[in-house]
XYZ file of C-alpha atoms in Angstrom:
722
model
C 33.889 6.472 -41.387
C 36.931 7.244 -43.563
C 36.408 10.994 -43.130
C 36.312 10.592 -39.346
C 39.501 8.535 -39.396
C 41.272 11.323 -41.257
C 39.958 13.981 -38.855
C 42.380 15.012 -36.111
C 41.667 14.208 -32.495
C 41.414 17.917 -31.668
C 38.537 18.439 -34.104
C 36.779 15.301 -32.896
C 37.026 16.320 -29.232
C 35.655 19.758 -30.090
C 32.649 18.254 -31.857
C 29.181 18.567 -30.324
C 28.426 14.946 -31.246
C 29.059 12.492 -28.428
C 30.237 9.697 -30.731
C 32.812 12.023 -32.321
C 34.120 12.995 -28.871
C 34.511 9.325 -27.948
C 36.383 8.619 -31.172
C 38.604 11.635 -30.592
C 39.435 10.443 -27.078
C 40.343 6.999 -28.403
C 42.655 8.535 -31.002
C 44.292 10.736 -28.350
C 44.924 7.739 -26.060
C 46.422 5.828 -28.972
C 48.751 8.729 -29.736
C 49.855 9.040 -26.098
C 50.593 5.340 -25.793
C 52.913 5.251 -28.831
C 54.623 8.623 -28.972
C 58.097 9.894 -28.138
C 59.235 13.387 -27.297
C 60.463 14.116 -30.826
C 57.394 12.773 -32.623
C 55.048 15.155 -34.490
C 52.111 13.882 -32.445
C 53.794 14.915 -29.201
C 54.578 18.330 -30.605
C 50.942 18.700 -31.617
C 49.700 17.856 -28.109
C 52.173 20.095 -26.290
C 51.506 22.938 -28.694
C 47.769 22.575 -28.137
C 48.127 22.547 -24.340
C 50.470 25.560 -24.249
C 48.258 27.569 -26.564
C 45.076 26.856 -24.609
C 46.843 27.427 -21.281
C 47.873 30.953 -22.271
C 44.389 31.807 -23.542
C 42.305 29.675 -21.128
C 40.217 32.528 -19.713
C 39.003 33.545 -23.166
C 37.942 30.047 -24.191
C 34.321 29.002 -24.306
C 33.028 26.568 -21.705
C 33.020 23.715 -24.225
C 36.629 24.441 -25.224
C 37.671 24.563 -21.568
C 36.117 21.149 -21.014
C 37.918 19.793 -24.077
C 41.243 21.253 -22.978
C 41.049 19.837 -19.460
C 39.940 16.486 -20.870
C 43.098 16.418 -22.970
C 45.096 17.363 -19.875
C 43.596 14.533 -17.806
C 44.258 12.023 -20.582
C 47.808 13.320 -20.958
C 48.465 12.885 -17.223
C 46.982 9.393 -17.130
C 49.029 8.017 -20.050
C 52.289 9.973 -20.164
C 55.337 8.717 -18.255
C 56.969 10.656 -15.423
C 59.896 11.948 -17.464
C 57.575 13.554 -20.002
C 55.369 15.018 -17.285
C 58.376 16.474 -15.451
C 59.582 18.158 -18.627
C 56.130 19.613 -19.178
C 55.446 20.455 -15.507
C 55.208 24.230 -15.900
C 52.303 24.092 -18.332
C 50.524 21.458 -16.242
C 50.782 23.643 -13.136
C 49.243 26.509 -15.083
C 46.223 24.312 -15.720
C 46.111 23.680 -11.977
C 45.271 27.343 -11.423
C 42.681 27.298 -14.197
C 41.060 24.167 -12.759
C 40.901 25.671 -9.293
C 39.064 28.715 -10.621
C 36.724 26.500 -12.642
C 35.495 24.676 -9.525
C 33.085 27.520 -8.791
C 31.679 27.871 -12.310
C 28.010 27.242 -13.093
C 28.761 24.476 -15.591
C 28.678 21.056 -13.916
C 30.717 19.336 -16.641
C 33.508 21.880 -16.314
C 33.523 21.562 -12.521
C 33.760 17.774 -12.727
C 36.578 17.701 -15.250
C 38.455 20.344 -13.212
C 38.308 18.082 -10.171
C 39.465 15.143 -12.268
C 42.423 17.157 -13.535
C 43.515 18.159 -10.041
C 43.236 14.538 -8.902
C 45.286 13.268 -11.848
C 47.893 15.996 -11.282
C 48.258 15.030 -7.606
C 48.686 11.403 -8.605
C 51.641 12.295 -10.848
C 53.295 15.160 -8.933
C 52.388 14.183 -5.378
C 50.699 15.943 -2.494
C 52.769 19.116 -2.965
C 50.179 20.121 -5.544
C 47.463 20.092 -2.899
C 49.755 21.793 -0.377
C 50.142 24.759 -2.745
C 46.400 25.228 -3.169
C 45.123 24.023 0.229
C 44.097 27.406 1.579
C 42.493 28.388 -1.727
C 40.362 25.227 -1.712
C 39.285 25.748 1.910
C 38.394 29.366 1.180
C 36.484 28.297 -1.919
C 34.397 25.919 0.181
C 33.358 28.644 2.609
C 32.356 30.871 -0.293
C 30.200 28.146 -1.841
C 28.740 26.987 1.461
C 27.203 30.413 2.081
C 25.359 29.233 5.197
C 23.317 26.761 3.155
C 22.840 24.251 5.973
C 20.042 22.527 7.800
C 20.753 24.312 11.046
C 20.424 27.798 9.531
C 17.586 27.133 7.091
C 14.270 28.949 7.267
C 12.281 25.854 6.440
C 13.995 23.282 8.595
C 13.206 19.726 7.602
C 13.654 18.666 11.229
C 10.728 20.894 12.237
C 8.213 19.589 9.721
C 6.832 16.866 11.909
C 6.060 18.581 15.229
C 3.027 16.871 16.737
C 0.110 18.482 18.483
C -0.246 16.724 21.808
C -3.821 17.870 22.345
C -6.406 15.136 22.078
C -8.319 14.838 18.841
C -11.902 13.728 18.654
C -11.988 13.156 14.917
C -8.729 11.169 14.781
C -7.136 13.505 12.260
C -3.549 13.373 13.451
C -2.253 16.859 13.999
C 0.351 17.806 11.437
C 2.298 21.025 11.481
C 2.330 22.755 8.077
C 5.625 23.976 6.720
C 5.991 27.718 7.140
C 8.105 29.185 4.372
C 9.262 32.788 4.323
C 11.950 32.939 1.678
C 12.729 35.360 -1.083
C 13.389 34.199 -4.617
C 17.082 34.946 -4.133
C 17.187 32.757 -1.031
C 15.471 29.890 -2.878
C 17.869 30.239 -5.815
C 20.857 30.161 -3.477
C 19.584 27.088 -1.660
C 18.883 25.153 -4.854
C 22.060 25.989 -6.789
C 24.981 26.256 -4.363
C 24.742 22.639 -3.207
C 25.782 21.470 -6.677
C 29.071 23.348 -6.363
C 29.566 21.870 -2.893
C 28.983 18.385 -4.244
C 31.612 18.978 -6.929
C 34.021 20.393 -4.342
C 33.694 17.233 -2.258
C 34.200 15.116 -5.370
C 37.339 17.117 -6.164
C 38.795 16.528 -2.679
C 38.007 12.837 -3.050
C 39.867 12.648 -6.364
C 42.824 14.537 -4.910
C 42.931 12.236 -1.870
C 42.761 9.185 -4.115
C 45.568 10.545 -6.284
C 47.818 11.398 -3.328
C 47.125 8.144 -1.495
C 48.535 7.676 1.997
C 50.538 10.913 1.760
C 47.279 12.903 1.907
C 46.589 11.779 5.502
C 48.686 14.673 6.845
C 46.208 17.143 5.309
C 43.165 15.667 7.053
C 43.258 18.323 9.746
C 40.755 20.423 11.658
C 40.281 22.862 8.759
C 39.305 20.159 6.289
C 37.147 18.329 8.833
C 35.346 21.589 9.636
C 34.416 21.892 5.967
C 33.123 18.319 5.946
C 31.177 19.032 9.133
C 29.473 21.955 7.404
C 28.659 19.790 4.393
C 27.098 17.172 6.693
C 24.762 19.932 7.892
C 23.763 20.774 4.336
C 20.086 20.694 3.446
C 20.708 18.519 0.388
C 21.171 14.819 1.076
C 23.403 14.498 -2.006
C 26.007 16.724 -0.369
C 25.775 14.801 2.897
C 26.048 11.499 1.031
C 29.152 12.670 -0.835
C 30.679 13.816 2.452
C 30.293 10.340 3.961
C 31.841 8.823 0.843
C 34.785 11.217 1.226
C 35.313 10.006 4.798
C 35.472 6.457 3.466
C 38.166 7.549 0.998
C 40.253 8.984 3.830
C 40.021 5.658 5.664
C 40.730 3.301 2.765
C 42.888 5.249 0.311
C 44.698 7.560 2.726
C 45.031 5.031 5.581
C 44.197 7.747 8.065
C 44.150 5.511 11.142
C 47.658 4.179 10.492
C 48.910 7.761 10.091
C 47.353 8.748 13.418
C 48.949 5.784 15.156
C 52.345 6.959 13.938
C 51.658 10.491 15.148
C 50.594 9.263 18.593
C 54.075 7.863 19.163
C 55.258 11.440 19.581
C 54.049 13.126 22.781
C 53.975 16.522 21.072
C 51.352 15.383 18.574
C 49.143 13.314 20.872
C 46.702 16.048 21.848
C 46.171 17.323 18.302
C 45.943 13.821 16.852
C 43.438 12.626 19.438
C 41.303 15.714 18.844
C 41.345 15.168 15.087
C 40.549 11.485 15.531
C 37.587 12.187 17.822
C 36.232 14.785 15.415
C 36.577 12.355 12.526
C 34.625 9.691 14.439
C 31.941 12.244 15.313
C 31.509 13.042 11.624
C 30.971 9.375 10.791
C 28.455 9.055 13.627
C 26.674 12.132 12.338
C 26.281 10.492 8.955
C 25.069 7.261 10.558
C 22.346 9.266 12.342
C 21.113 11.043 9.221
C 17.435 10.965 8.294
C 18.129 9.527 4.843
C 19.180 5.918 4.341
C 21.175 7.018 1.273
C 23.401 9.027 3.611
C 23.560 6.454 6.388
C 24.764 3.695 4.037
C 28.131 5.274 3.061
C 28.517 6.382 6.685
C 28.064 2.773 7.826
C 30.611 1.666 5.240
C 33.028 4.261 6.639
C 32.390 3.048 10.186
C 33.024 -0.559 9.236
C 36.245 0.240 7.390
C 37.435 2.441 10.238
C 36.841 -0.291 12.822
C 38.547 -2.879 10.620
C 41.531 -0.562 10.207
C 42.049 -0.598 13.993
C 42.980 -4.273 13.979
C 46.374 -5.107 15.398
C 48.467 -8.053 14.278
C 45.721 -10.324 15.526
C 43.007 -10.000 12.871
C 40.184 -10.290 15.393
C 41.533 -7.732 17.848
C 39.733 -4.400 17.284
C 40.316 -1.215 19.232
C 37.732 -1.517 22.010
C 37.318 2.223 22.587
C 36.630 2.911 18.914
C 34.216 -0.009 18.639
C 32.214 1.154 21.655
C 31.717 4.596 20.103
C 30.236 3.110 16.937
C 28.274 0.374 18.705
C 24.902 2.190 19.208
C 24.734 3.491 15.630
C 25.709 0.122 14.158
C 23.025 -1.628 16.190
C 20.474 1.059 15.326
C 20.890 0.777 11.549
C 20.134 -2.956 11.602
C 16.464 -1.940 11.715
C 16.529 0.413 8.740
C 13.544 0.113 6.413
C 16.001 0.353 3.489
C 16.777 -3.299 2.773
C 20.293 -2.687 1.453
C 21.331 -0.696 4.515
C 19.604 -3.174 6.815
C 21.462 -6.181 5.401
C 24.804 -4.400 5.294
C 24.423 -3.271 8.910
C 23.467 -6.766 10.025
C 26.498 -8.251 8.274
C 28.720 -5.572 9.808
C 27.258 -6.264 13.242
C 28.077 -9.961 12.981
C 31.601 -9.214 11.756
C 32.410 -6.630 14.406
C 30.814 -8.250 17.460
C 31.754 -11.831 16.500
C 28.485 -13.195 17.887
C 28.808 -11.321 21.194
C 26.430 -8.491 20.342
C 24.267 -8.944 23.443
C 27.285 -8.766 25.731
C 28.562 -5.652 23.956
C 25.190 -3.934 24.368
C 25.042 -4.798 28.069
C 28.517 -3.358 28.610
C 27.527 -0.095 26.888
C 23.836 0.029 27.825
C 23.902 3.678 28.917
C 25.473 4.874 25.678
C 23.127 2.698 23.602
C 19.889 3.805 25.273
C 20.911 7.455 25.100
C 21.538 7.143 21.357
C 18.144 5.497 20.843
C 16.413 8.282 22.766
C 18.112 10.948 20.666
C 16.926 9.236 17.498
C 13.411 8.958 18.909
C 13.078 12.719 19.293
C 14.463 13.377 15.812
C 12.217 14.760 13.086
C 12.348 11.633 10.938
C 9.498 9.146 11.117
C 11.827 6.393 9.928
C 14.283 7.053 12.765
C 11.444 7.082 15.289
C 10.209 3.729 14.036
C 13.711 2.258 14.134
C 14.203 3.531 17.683
C 11.030 1.829 18.866
C 12.147 -1.447 17.324
C 15.567 -1.135 18.975
C 14.020 -0.438 22.380
C 11.720 -3.397 21.860
C 14.672 -5.654 21.123
C 16.487 -4.512 24.269
C 13.442 -5.208 26.447
C 13.002 -8.688 24.991
C 16.630 -9.835 24.983
C 18.389 -8.073 27.852
C 18.128 -8.772 31.540
C 15.455 -6.547 33.181
C 18.057 -4.989 35.464
C 19.555 -3.144 32.473
C 16.277 -1.665 31.214
C 14.226 -1.172 34.386
C 15.957 2.076 35.500
C 15.410 3.622 32.056
C 11.717 2.761 31.532
C 10.519 6.138 32.779
C 12.958 7.982 30.522
C 11.892 5.906 27.523
C 8.205 6.700 28.042
C 8.996 10.369 28.673
C 10.957 10.488 25.429
C 8.066 8.866 23.561
C 5.747 11.502 24.968
C 8.152 14.283 24.026
C 8.600 12.982 20.485
C 4.850 12.762 19.849
C 5.349 9.482 18.049
C 1.785 8.336 18.745
C 0.599 11.240 16.559
C 3.215 10.749 13.856
C 2.090 11.144 10.250
C 3.449 7.730 9.179
C 1.346 4.763 10.257
C 4.295 2.380 10.624
C 5.872 4.699 13.209
C 2.623 4.831 15.179
C 2.348 1.051 15.008
C 5.926 0.577 16.220
C 5.224 2.937 19.120
C 2.164 0.900 20.117
C 4.150 -2.338 20.035
C 6.859 -0.778 22.199
C 4.295 0.521 24.690
C 2.729 -2.949 24.864
C 6.101 -4.570 25.520
C 6.907 -2.057 28.269
C 3.535 -2.550 29.994
C 3.830 -6.324 29.939
C 7.441 -6.324 31.164
C 7.536 -3.365 33.575
C 4.043 -2.773 34.902
C 5.050 -0.925 38.072
C 7.337 1.514 36.255
C 4.543 2.567 33.871
C 2.069 3.649 36.563
C 2.826 7.352 36.037
C 2.075 7.102 32.316
C -1.136 5.045 32.413
C -3.411 8.027 31.841
C -1.250 9.358 29.009
C -1.072 5.979 27.282
C -4.796 5.417 27.654
C -5.642 8.770 26.051
C -3.279 8.156 23.155
C -4.519 4.613 22.584
C -8.146 5.756 22.559
C -7.270 8.043 19.666
C -5.344 5.332 17.829
C -8.232 2.841 18.013
C -9.821 5.141 15.421
C -6.710 5.256 13.255
C -6.904 4.996 9.473
C -4.414 2.098 9.463
C -5.915 -1.278 10.534
C -2.657 -2.492 12.078
C -2.465 0.596 14.280
C -6.039 0.055 15.451
C -5.197 -3.526 16.381
C -1.948 -2.625 18.161
C -3.536 0.190 20.160
C -6.319 -2.172 21.229
C -3.672 -4.560 22.555
C -2.143 -1.758 24.628
C -5.520 -0.786 26.105
C -6.272 -4.405 26.961
C -2.894 -4.712 28.701
C -3.635 -1.590 30.740
C -7.034 -2.948 31.793
C -5.614 -6.314 32.795
C -3.381 -4.502 35.266
C -6.088 -2.106 36.461
C -9.774 -2.583 35.598
C -10.817 0.876 36.793
C -10.883 2.120 33.210
C -13.072 -0.723 31.917
C -16.420 1.175 32.092
C -14.984 3.930 29.922
C -13.783 1.425 27.344
C -17.130 -0.357 27.293
C -18.864 2.956 26.713
C -16.397 3.724 23.923
C -17.033 0.380 22.223
C -20.794 0.705 22.555
C -20.807 4.206 21.082
C -18.571 3.225 18.169
C -20.704 0.211 17.258
C -23.994 2.082 17.542
C -22.779 4.945 15.375
C -22.755 2.691 12.311
C -26.483 2.154 12.614
C -27.206 5.790 13.464
C -25.109 7.294 10.666
C -25.779 4.829 7.859
C -29.465 4.002 8.499
C -30.844 6.628 6.072
C -27.950 6.238 3.706
C -29.867 4.620 0.844
C -32.594 7.253 0.544
C -30.232 10.198 0.843
C -27.750 8.633 -1.540
C -30.376 8.266 -4.222
C -31.319 11.937 -3.923
C -27.705 13.051 -4.115
C -27.065 10.923 -7.196
C -30.003 12.526 -8.992
C -28.764 15.979 -8.042
C -25.288 15.114 -9.272
C -26.616 13.919 -12.631
C -28.520 17.185 -13.073
C -25.391 19.206 -12.406
C -23.403 17.140 -14.890
C -26.015 17.564 -17.613
C -26.076 21.333 -17.084
C -22.324 21.565 -17.422
C -22.358 19.466 -20.571
C -24.874 21.845 -22.112
C -22.788 24.900 -21.226
C -19.456 23.491 -22.272
C -18.835 19.976 -23.539
C -15.482 19.722 -21.793
C -14.697 16.463 -20.105
C -12.379 18.166 -17.649
C -15.244 20.164 -16.125
C -17.339 17.044 -15.651
C -14.514 15.173 -13.953
C -13.806 18.027 -11.552
C -17.313 18.324 -10.120
C -17.532 18.612 -6.320
C -17.857 15.207 -4.725
C -20.706 14.195 -2.473
C -20.296 12.769 0.990
C -20.877 9.291 -0.458
C -18.112 9.700 -3.021
C -15.704 11.494 -0.742
C -13.413 8.595 0.095
C -9.791 9.168 -0.771
C -6.827 7.031 -0.005
C -4.778 7.961 3.002
C -1.620 9.902 2.275
C 1.396 8.135 3.751
C 4.424 10.400 3.315
C 7.979 9.116 3.293
C 10.039 9.556 6.420
C 11.737 12.683 5.179
C 8.884 14.212 3.198
C 7.080 17.383 4.321
C 3.725 16.868 5.967
C 0.440 18.052 4.459
C -2.054 20.277 6.210
C -5.043 18.760 7.971
C -8.189 18.026 6.017
C -11.323 20.067 6.582
C -13.745 17.559 8.052
C -16.760 19.753 7.307
C -15.981 20.099 3.626
C -17.993 18.207 1.023
C -15.586 18.913 -1.810
C -12.683 17.015 -3.210
C -9.677 16.654 -0.894
C -7.664 19.823 -0.688
C -4.443 19.985 -2.637
C -1.625 21.659 -0.724
C 1.448 23.004 -2.472
C 4.230 22.448 0.042
C 7.597 24.127 -0.389
C 10.423 21.709 0.239
C 13.584 22.773 2.074
C 15.286 22.968 -1.333
C 12.842 25.642 -2.475
C 11.002 23.304 -4.833
C 7.302 22.536 -4.457
C 5.386 19.316 -4.235
C 1.698 18.399 -4.089
C 0.332 16.683 -1.000
C -3.228 15.513 -0.463
C -4.752 16.334 2.881
C -5.487 13.431 5.187
C -9.144 12.417 5.162
C -11.162 12.049 8.337
C -11.926 8.632 9.772
C -15.098 6.834 8.662
C -17.651 5.474 11.189
C -17.032 1.901 10.058
C -13.309 2.322 10.780
C -14.122 3.499 14.291
C -16.312 0.433 14.757
C -13.545 -1.734 13.313
C -11.237 -0.499 16.060
C -13.947 -1.212 18.630
C -14.096 -4.845 17.471
C -10.333 -5.166 17.922
C -10.613 -3.653 21.384
C -13.473 -5.978 22.347
C -11.489 -9.001 21.211
C -8.399 -7.946 23.182
C -10.434 -7.170 26.314
C -12.236 -10.505 26.248
C -9.068 -12.446 27.100
C -7.433 -12.745 30.520
C -9.865 -10.588 32.514
C -11.976 -11.203 35.596
C -15.413 -12.937 35.407
C -17.200 -9.722 36.404
C -15.537 -7.868 33.541
C -16.555 -10.619 31.111
C -20.169 -10.170 32.201
C -19.985 -6.484 31.279
C -18.441 -7.279 27.907
C -21.113 -9.888 27.143
C -23.691 -7.089 27.024
C -21.892 -5.677 23.971
C -22.469 -8.765 21.804
C -26.029 -7.792 20.672
C -24.766 -4.308 19.781
C -21.997 -5.916 17.744
C -24.533 -8.052 15.873
C -26.706 -5.011 15.094
C -23.723 -3.169 13.608
C -22.982 -6.117 11.318
C -26.509 -6.085 9.885
C -26.307 -2.455 8.691
C -25.887 -2.680 4.920
C -26.170 0.831 3.496
C -22.502 1.737 3.041
C -19.882 0.710 0.519
C -17.209 -0.513 2.916
C -19.403 -3.059 4.678
C -17.472 -6.109 3.305
C -14.272 -4.834 4.922
C -15.979 -4.240 8.245
C -17.690 -7.630 8.159
C -14.390 -9.285 7.286
C -12.858 -7.920 10.486
C -15.907 -9.006 12.472
C -15.867 -12.571 11.140
C -12.148 -12.935 11.801
C -12.449 -11.703 15.373
C -15.777 -13.307 16.336
C -14.426 -16.795 17.231
C -11.726 -15.237 19.406
C -14.271 -12.979 21.106
C -16.436 -15.974 21.959
C -13.417 -17.939 23.090
C -12.626 -15.202 25.594
C -16.205 -14.602 26.766
C -16.954 -18.298 27.173
C -19.228 -20.972 25.749
C -22.324 -19.742 27.627
C -22.208 -16.432 25.781
C -21.658 -18.315 22.518
C -24.742 -20.494 23.001
C -26.991 -17.571 23.936
C -26.113 -15.139 21.148
C -24.826 -17.192 18.225
C -28.039 -16.842 16.161
C -27.579 -13.066 16.111
C -24.701 -13.481 13.638
C -26.209 -16.161 11.402
C -27.553 -13.639 8.877
C -24.216 -12.002 8.154
C -22.316 -15.317 8.194
C -24.744 -16.960 5.765
C -24.820 -13.868 3.537
C -21.094 -13.912 2.840
C -20.749 -17.702 3.074
C -22.895 -18.156 -0.021
C -21.575 -15.027 -1.792
C -18.559 -16.144 -3.836
C -18.210 -12.890 -5.784
C -14.521 -12.272 -6.479
C -14.754 -8.694 -5.187
C -15.793 -10.047 -1.764
C -13.519 -13.116 -1.762
C -11.624 -12.194 1.463
C -14.914 -11.714 3.301
C -16.239 -15.007 1.915
C -13.153 -16.865 3.139
C -13.487 -15.146 6.516
C -17.088 -16.394 6.762
C -16.039 -19.964 5.939
C -13.231 -19.916 8.508
C -15.487 -18.300 11.101
C -18.087 -21.058 10.768
C -15.415 -23.750 11.038
C -13.917 -22.238 14.201
C -17.341 -21.765 15.781
C -18.058 -25.423 15.036
C -14.897 -26.424 16.861
C -15.855 -24.356 19.888
C -19.520 -25.316 20.078
C -19.380 -28.746 18.486
C -20.022 -29.351 14.801
C -23.182 -31.389 15.299
C -24.682 -28.778 17.633
C -23.820 -25.964 15.230
C -25.346 -27.879 12.314
C -28.584 -28.417 14.205
C -28.868 -24.749 15.126
C -28.150 -23.708 11.550
C -30.746 -26.190 10.281
C -33.396 -24.729 12.551
C -32.453 -21.227 11.380
C -32.038 -21.859 7.621
C -32.593 -25.471 6.472
C -31.893 -24.669 2.813
C -28.461 -23.237 3.641
C -27.482 -26.349 5.595
C -28.660 -28.636 2.819
C -26.709 -26.869 0.062
C -23.556 -25.545 1.696
C -22.755 -27.054 5.081
C -20.448 -30.045 4.674
C -19.919 -31.010 8.305
């Protein structure tokens, strides 16, 4: 430690050891806090800065970083008189820092931006005025057309649905087509880092200049920020939104514009700049990434709050109305932090009058929701559906009724029912259900389209989507029973397929297992490598992979080959940044999942329909019982769990006569899982217990006990408590 204490701060800062650099910085700060112009320490610092300034271009990258670090520390701790006497050398470093902003070294770029920010804080905005055009030109050089709009692998185009009907329920996903050279990929993956540093540099300069920087927030600078908001990298877009917040808070941009508007000569230019600034914030609030929307929402909130007059609660109404749709939209973000912040902002801005504000701007709000619905982001589509749903539930029908057709047309255009993310499909089903129940007459033109889409979704891989789509179909049938025969046929086919497909499962499975063991033994004899054994082709029995649920902004995998008996295909997808990721292809739907959707549909149809329709549905009960008794497949407990949960509700809809006539058909499966308390089947066991209790309430506990006793006396004696 004594040797380090005797070492000069210059040597410590030049060390490659991080702890030595920290100690050197501490010693430099101590020197700057206690020196005077005639002290040896001051002479040492000024001599070091002058020497490195003259020979800056020939220094190594590490020495440049050290030199600029000393310069930043000098600016932060020296008083104004010292800085003014040393201004010439400091301005020389300004030129060096400006050139260093485009270097490949991130540390050098960052410290260069910090130096320019510290210099502006001490010498004022004239520093930025001298280098304004150089900084703008530097941005255009670094930008190099690296934006979303001009990209060859546009992230917005990665989720284009195929509207043709699918019989195997594999939702059509468009693969990403990439045609880029290595130079293009290198440019797209490297240049954004320089852009991010450039934005950080402007932010530091704006913070250093303070309110005096507001005069430089003009069309040229906003055009650069607009380009950065189109960048393919979300980090650049996020930094751009943070920069807008700096202009609002640190530079007090709104107050500057209000002063400019007092002069008639500046009104047109100021209003144009103000509108463009608001558009940039709205662009950030509409981004596909929540990480970008959050700083944009912060900027919007601060901008609205800055419009307050002397009365603290009096906001500029025109500005508030422009931000209103985006603020309301982000309350439904799946990112919890953004969701809570947007909700708090909504309460602060609207002061509890949110419904009234939406009604006053209903056209602007609905148009914004529709634009988000046709975006390429699954998250934005889901949020749009939830926002539409809220409007239908809370607003007077006169506001929504004229737009119902446009909403359904937009849903059709967006292909949301075939989206790759299950939560988006589920939200679309819930919105369709709400529209049908609230505006039946306005949906007449879309009945056929909705019915076709819902038929596909009843075979969805996600259970919640199957249930929601069944609710939509039931709502359509309640309004028009012409499609009931088709639905009954669909249910009957789905339930019968379990028995047809799985009936010879046990015998064939045994043969395949023996064949698989022979193949494994042969491979072990050839090469005793565990990797080869693990990568054997899978049989149809083993081929059950988890569904791939990509994130809202992730690229979509290619469709799975339904005729393949091998492991799921691995697709190397090139991201818009040029990097690659591995995506598993979506598996095809299993017969038991199709039947599971049929049970949901039968339960939904059994309620609130005509007596003649109930008679037709009653004929499906024996088919349902037969499907429950098929045992030769691994997922039977999950299928039976759905059946036992829905059975009491099915009987409640079909009536007590149907219950009395067909109850014994389900005794086998109920008793089987009632007495099976294996932990692996615990949910199914609990479903069986609850099913028996609910059936007892419908039929009468004493009657149910007697019928169980005649069917299985031993079961009643040991297990039945009522």
